[in-house]
XYZ file of C-alpha atoms in Angstrom:
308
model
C 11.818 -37.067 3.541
C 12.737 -35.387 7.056
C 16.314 -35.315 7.892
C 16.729 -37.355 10.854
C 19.078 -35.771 13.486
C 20.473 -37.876 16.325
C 21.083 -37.046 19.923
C 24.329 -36.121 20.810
C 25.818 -36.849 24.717
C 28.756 -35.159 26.321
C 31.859 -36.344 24.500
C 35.407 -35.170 23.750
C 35.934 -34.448 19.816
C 39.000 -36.177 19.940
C 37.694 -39.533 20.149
C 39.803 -42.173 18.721
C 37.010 -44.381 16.391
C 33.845 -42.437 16.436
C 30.937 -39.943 17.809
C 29.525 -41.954 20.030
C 26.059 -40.724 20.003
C 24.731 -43.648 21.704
C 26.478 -46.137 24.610
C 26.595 -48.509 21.715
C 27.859 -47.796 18.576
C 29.914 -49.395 16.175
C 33.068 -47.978 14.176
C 32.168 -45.711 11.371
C 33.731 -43.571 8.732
C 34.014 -40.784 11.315
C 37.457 -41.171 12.355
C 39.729 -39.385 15.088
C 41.231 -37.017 12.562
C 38.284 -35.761 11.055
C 37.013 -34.887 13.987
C 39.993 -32.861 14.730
C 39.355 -31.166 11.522
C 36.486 -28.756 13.422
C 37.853 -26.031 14.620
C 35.226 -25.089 17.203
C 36.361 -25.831 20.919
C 34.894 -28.699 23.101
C 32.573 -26.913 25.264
C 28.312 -26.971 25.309
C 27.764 -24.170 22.493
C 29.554 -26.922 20.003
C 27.660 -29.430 18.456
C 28.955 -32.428 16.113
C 26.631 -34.808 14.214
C 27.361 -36.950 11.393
C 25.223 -36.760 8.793
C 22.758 -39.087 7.215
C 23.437 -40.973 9.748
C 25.910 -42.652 12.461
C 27.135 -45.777 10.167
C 26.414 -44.446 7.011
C 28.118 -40.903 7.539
C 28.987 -39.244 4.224
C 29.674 -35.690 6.811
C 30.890 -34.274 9.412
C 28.776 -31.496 10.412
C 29.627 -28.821 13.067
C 27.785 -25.857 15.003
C 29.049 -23.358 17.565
C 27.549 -20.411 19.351
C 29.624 -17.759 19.981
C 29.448 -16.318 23.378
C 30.606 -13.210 22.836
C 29.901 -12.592 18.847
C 30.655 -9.547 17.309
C 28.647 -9.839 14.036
C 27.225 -13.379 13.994
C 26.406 -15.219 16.533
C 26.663 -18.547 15.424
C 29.337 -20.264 12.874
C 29.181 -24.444 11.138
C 31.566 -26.422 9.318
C 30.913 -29.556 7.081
C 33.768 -32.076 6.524
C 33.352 -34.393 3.605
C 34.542 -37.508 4.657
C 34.475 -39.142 1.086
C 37.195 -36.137 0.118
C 35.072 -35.135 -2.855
C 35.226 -30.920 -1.959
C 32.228 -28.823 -0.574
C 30.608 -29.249 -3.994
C 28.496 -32.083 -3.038
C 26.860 -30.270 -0.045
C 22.808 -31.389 -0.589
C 19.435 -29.398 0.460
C 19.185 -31.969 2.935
C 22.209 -31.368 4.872
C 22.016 -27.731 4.781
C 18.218 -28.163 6.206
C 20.119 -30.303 9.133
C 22.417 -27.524 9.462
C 20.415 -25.001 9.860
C 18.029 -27.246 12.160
C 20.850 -27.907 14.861
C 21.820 -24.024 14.428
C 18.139 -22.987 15.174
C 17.497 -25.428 17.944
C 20.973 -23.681 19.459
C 19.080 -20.542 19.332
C 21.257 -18.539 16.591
C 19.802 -16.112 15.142
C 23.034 -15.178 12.406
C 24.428 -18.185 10.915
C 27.955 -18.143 8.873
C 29.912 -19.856 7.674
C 33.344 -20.785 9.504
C 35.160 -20.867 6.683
C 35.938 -19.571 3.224
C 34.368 -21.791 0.091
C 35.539 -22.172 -3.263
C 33.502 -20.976 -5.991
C 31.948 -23.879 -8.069
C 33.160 -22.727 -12.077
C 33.463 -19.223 -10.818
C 29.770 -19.077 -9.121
C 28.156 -19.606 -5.435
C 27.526 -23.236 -4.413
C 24.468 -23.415 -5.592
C 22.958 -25.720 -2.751
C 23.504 -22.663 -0.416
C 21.980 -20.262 -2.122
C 18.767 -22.418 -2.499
C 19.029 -23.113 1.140
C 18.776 -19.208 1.472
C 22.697 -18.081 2.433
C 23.826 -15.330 0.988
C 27.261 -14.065 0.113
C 29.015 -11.697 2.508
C 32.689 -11.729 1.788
C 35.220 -12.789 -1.278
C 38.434 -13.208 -1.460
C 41.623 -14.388 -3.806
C 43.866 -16.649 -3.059
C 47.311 -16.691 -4.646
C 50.786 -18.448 -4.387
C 53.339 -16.653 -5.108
C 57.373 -17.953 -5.379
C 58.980 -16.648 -2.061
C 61.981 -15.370 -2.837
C 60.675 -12.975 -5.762
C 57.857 -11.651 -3.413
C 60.499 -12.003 -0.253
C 63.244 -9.387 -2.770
C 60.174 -6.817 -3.726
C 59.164 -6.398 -0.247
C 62.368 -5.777 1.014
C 63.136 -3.457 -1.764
C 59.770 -1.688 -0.859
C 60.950 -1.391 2.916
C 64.408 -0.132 2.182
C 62.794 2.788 -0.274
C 60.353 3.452 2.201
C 63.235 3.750 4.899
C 65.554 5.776 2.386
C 63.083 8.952 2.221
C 62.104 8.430 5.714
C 58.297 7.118 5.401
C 59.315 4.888 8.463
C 59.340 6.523 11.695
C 62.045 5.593 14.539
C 60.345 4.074 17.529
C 58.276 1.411 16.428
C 59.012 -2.515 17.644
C 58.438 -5.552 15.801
C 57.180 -8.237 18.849
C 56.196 -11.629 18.763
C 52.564 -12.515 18.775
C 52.782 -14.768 21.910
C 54.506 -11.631 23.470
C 51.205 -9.963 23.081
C 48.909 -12.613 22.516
C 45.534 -11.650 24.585
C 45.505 -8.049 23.086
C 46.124 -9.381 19.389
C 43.475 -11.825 19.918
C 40.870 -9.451 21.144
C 41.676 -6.888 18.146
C 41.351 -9.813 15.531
C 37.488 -10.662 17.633
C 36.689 -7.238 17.475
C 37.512 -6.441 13.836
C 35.535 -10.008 12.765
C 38.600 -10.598 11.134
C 39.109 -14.054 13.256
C 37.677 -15.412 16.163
C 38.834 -15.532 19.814
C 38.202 -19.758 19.964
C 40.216 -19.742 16.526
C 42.879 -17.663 17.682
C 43.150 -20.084 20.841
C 43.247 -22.951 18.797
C 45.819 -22.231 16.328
C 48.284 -20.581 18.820
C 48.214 -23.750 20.725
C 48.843 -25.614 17.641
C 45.328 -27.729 18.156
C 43.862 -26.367 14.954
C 44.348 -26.858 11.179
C 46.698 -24.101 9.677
C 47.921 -23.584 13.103
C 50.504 -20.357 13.671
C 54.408 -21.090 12.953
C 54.953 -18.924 16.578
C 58.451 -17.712 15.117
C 57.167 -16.206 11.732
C 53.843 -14.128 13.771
C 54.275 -10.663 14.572
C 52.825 -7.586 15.662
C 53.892 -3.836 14.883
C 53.742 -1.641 18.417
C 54.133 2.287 17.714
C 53.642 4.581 20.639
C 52.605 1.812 22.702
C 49.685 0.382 20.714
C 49.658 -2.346 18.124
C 49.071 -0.742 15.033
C 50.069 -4.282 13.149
C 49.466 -8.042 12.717
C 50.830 -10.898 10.744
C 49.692 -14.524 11.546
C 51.740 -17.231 9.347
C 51.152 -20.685 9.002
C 54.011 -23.262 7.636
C 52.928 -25.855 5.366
C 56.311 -28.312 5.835
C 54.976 -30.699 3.206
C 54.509 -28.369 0.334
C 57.066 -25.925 1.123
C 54.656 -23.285 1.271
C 54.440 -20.289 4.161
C 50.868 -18.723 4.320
C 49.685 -15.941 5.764
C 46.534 -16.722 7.374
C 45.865 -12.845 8.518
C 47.021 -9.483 8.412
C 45.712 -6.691 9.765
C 46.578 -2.991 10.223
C 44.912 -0.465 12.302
C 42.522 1.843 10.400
C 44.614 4.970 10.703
C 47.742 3.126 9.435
C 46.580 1.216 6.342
C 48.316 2.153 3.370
C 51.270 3.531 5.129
C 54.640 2.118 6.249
C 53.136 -0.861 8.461
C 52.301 -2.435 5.955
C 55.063 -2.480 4.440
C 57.259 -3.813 7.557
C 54.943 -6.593 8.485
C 55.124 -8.007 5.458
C 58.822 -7.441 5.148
C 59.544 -8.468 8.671
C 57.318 -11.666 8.117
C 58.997 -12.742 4.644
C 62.850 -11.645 5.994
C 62.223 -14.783 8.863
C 61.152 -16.958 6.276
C 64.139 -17.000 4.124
C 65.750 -18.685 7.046
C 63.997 -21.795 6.444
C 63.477 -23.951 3.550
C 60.136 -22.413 1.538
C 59.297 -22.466 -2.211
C 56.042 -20.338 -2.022
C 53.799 -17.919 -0.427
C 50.059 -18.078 -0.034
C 47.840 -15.445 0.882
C 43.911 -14.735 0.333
C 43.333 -10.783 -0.354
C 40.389 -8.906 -0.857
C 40.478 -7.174 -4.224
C 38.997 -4.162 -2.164
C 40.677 -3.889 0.779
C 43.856 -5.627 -0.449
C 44.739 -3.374 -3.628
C 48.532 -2.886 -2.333
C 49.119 -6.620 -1.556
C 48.025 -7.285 -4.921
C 49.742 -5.066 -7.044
C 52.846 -6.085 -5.029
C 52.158 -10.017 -5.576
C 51.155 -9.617 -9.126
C 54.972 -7.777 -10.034
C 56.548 -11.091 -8.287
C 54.665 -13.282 -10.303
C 51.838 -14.696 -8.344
C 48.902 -16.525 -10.064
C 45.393 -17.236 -8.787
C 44.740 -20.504 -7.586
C 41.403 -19.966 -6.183
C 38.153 -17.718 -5.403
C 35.954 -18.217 -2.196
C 33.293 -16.467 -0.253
C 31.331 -17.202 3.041
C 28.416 -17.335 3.813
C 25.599 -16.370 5.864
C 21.616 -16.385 6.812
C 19.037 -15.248 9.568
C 17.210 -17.942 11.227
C 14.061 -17.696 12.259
C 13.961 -19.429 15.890
């Protein structure tokens, strides 16, 4: 049985009842807020289909093309609108996905997001639909003020046999916004329409603007934290950090983090959460695992070459 995809028109995603794919439509389960749950930006390399179909949607599907990619080219989202987790993703929507990517003309598809493992393994749907793993990563929680007291004990050793040079500024990201943004494009650590989004608070996990900073030394940022507050939960996550090759497992590190954690205590926060890469991250970890932080989950994206 074909998957049956239906013609989009011009449209805002921030519609207040539905996609309306047609001049006539009636409500459906596609509401205003899910739609504001892609994070792609409304422009004609996004597309947005519900998925079987317009008054029976089960998903939310979406598909952008980056313009100026610097690994893939092309990124989706799906949005279970039944709230029953990515585990339910069928052949049959992955076929549609990869349909609407193709007739975009991507070539590298991947995922926008990071998935949770299903019992410790890879969705299985997606690796029968042919996507293959291409990056991992932990996430932990952490209470704040254990992890907030190491890293400031860190900084202050670090500072005491003079591992931290004079000279260097800790700047708000806004203050240096375009540069950061085009560093965090570059490195494929986050994307330029992502950065956008979350900066101007339009996105999920957007950035808490008074907890992001950047490290400048000798005139070049050498440093980035991006934080996201979770009011609800009482939970401050870091969403990205990144430290210029040369610098990594030196003192910038260690005052981003610090810096980051020493704003925090100033409001009212129970824990931290942070993915890490059990490569890259070995530092973070070791630090998180001394305060106390468990796992909470594992997830990996995802990726495949079309064949237009």
């Amino acid at each position: 049985m074909k998957t049956k995809l239906h013609k989009t028109i011009s449209t805002t995603r921030r519609t207040r009842c539905a996609l309306p794919f047609n001049k006539t439509f009636e409500p459906t389960p596609v509401t205003s807020e899910a739609i504001q749950s892609i994070p792609f930006p409304d422009c004609e390399q996004t597309r947005i289909y519900a998925f079987p179909g317009q008054h029976k949607a089960s998903f939310l599907i979406g598909v952008h093309r980056l313009s100026n990619p610097a690994k893939e080219d092309g990124r989706f989202v799906i949005r279970n609108l039944k709230g029953n987790g990515p585990h339910n993703f069928s052949g049959d929507l992955l076929q549609c996905v990869k349909k609407i990517a193709s007739d975009m003309g991507i070539c590298q598809l991947a995922t926008q997001e990071k998935l949770p493992l299903f019992k410790g393994n890879d969705l299985p749907a997606l690796i029968r639909a042919g996507f293959k793993p291409i990056d991992e990563s932990i996430t932990l929680r952490v209470p704040f003020t254990l992890f907030a007291k190491r890293a400031t004990r860190i900084a202050k050793a670090l500072a005491k046999k003079n591992k931290i040079p004079p000279g260097y500024k800790v700047v708000p990201i806004k203050e240096v916004s375009n540069t950061a943004m085009k560093i965090l494009h570059e490195s494929g650590m986050m994307d330029d329409y992502d950065f956008r989004g979350k900066i101007k608070g339009d996105s999920l996990k957007s950035f808490s603007l008074d907890h992001c900073l950047s490290v400048i030394f000798m005139g070049e940022i050498v440093g980035i934290i991006l934080v996201a507050k979770h009011n609800k939960i009482k939970t401050y996550e870091i969403l990205i950090r990144w430290v210029e090759k040369s610098f990594r497992g030196s003192w910038v590190n260690a005052v981003l983090i610090n810096e980051a954690v020493r704003r925090g205590l100033e409001i009212d926060i129970d824990f931290l959460c942070f993915n890490a890469n059990s490569e890259r991250h070995q530092e973070t970890l070791h630090l998180a695992k001394n305060a106390g932080a468990e796992i909470i989950a594992k997830s990996r994206r995802y990726s495949i070459t079309l064949n237009n």
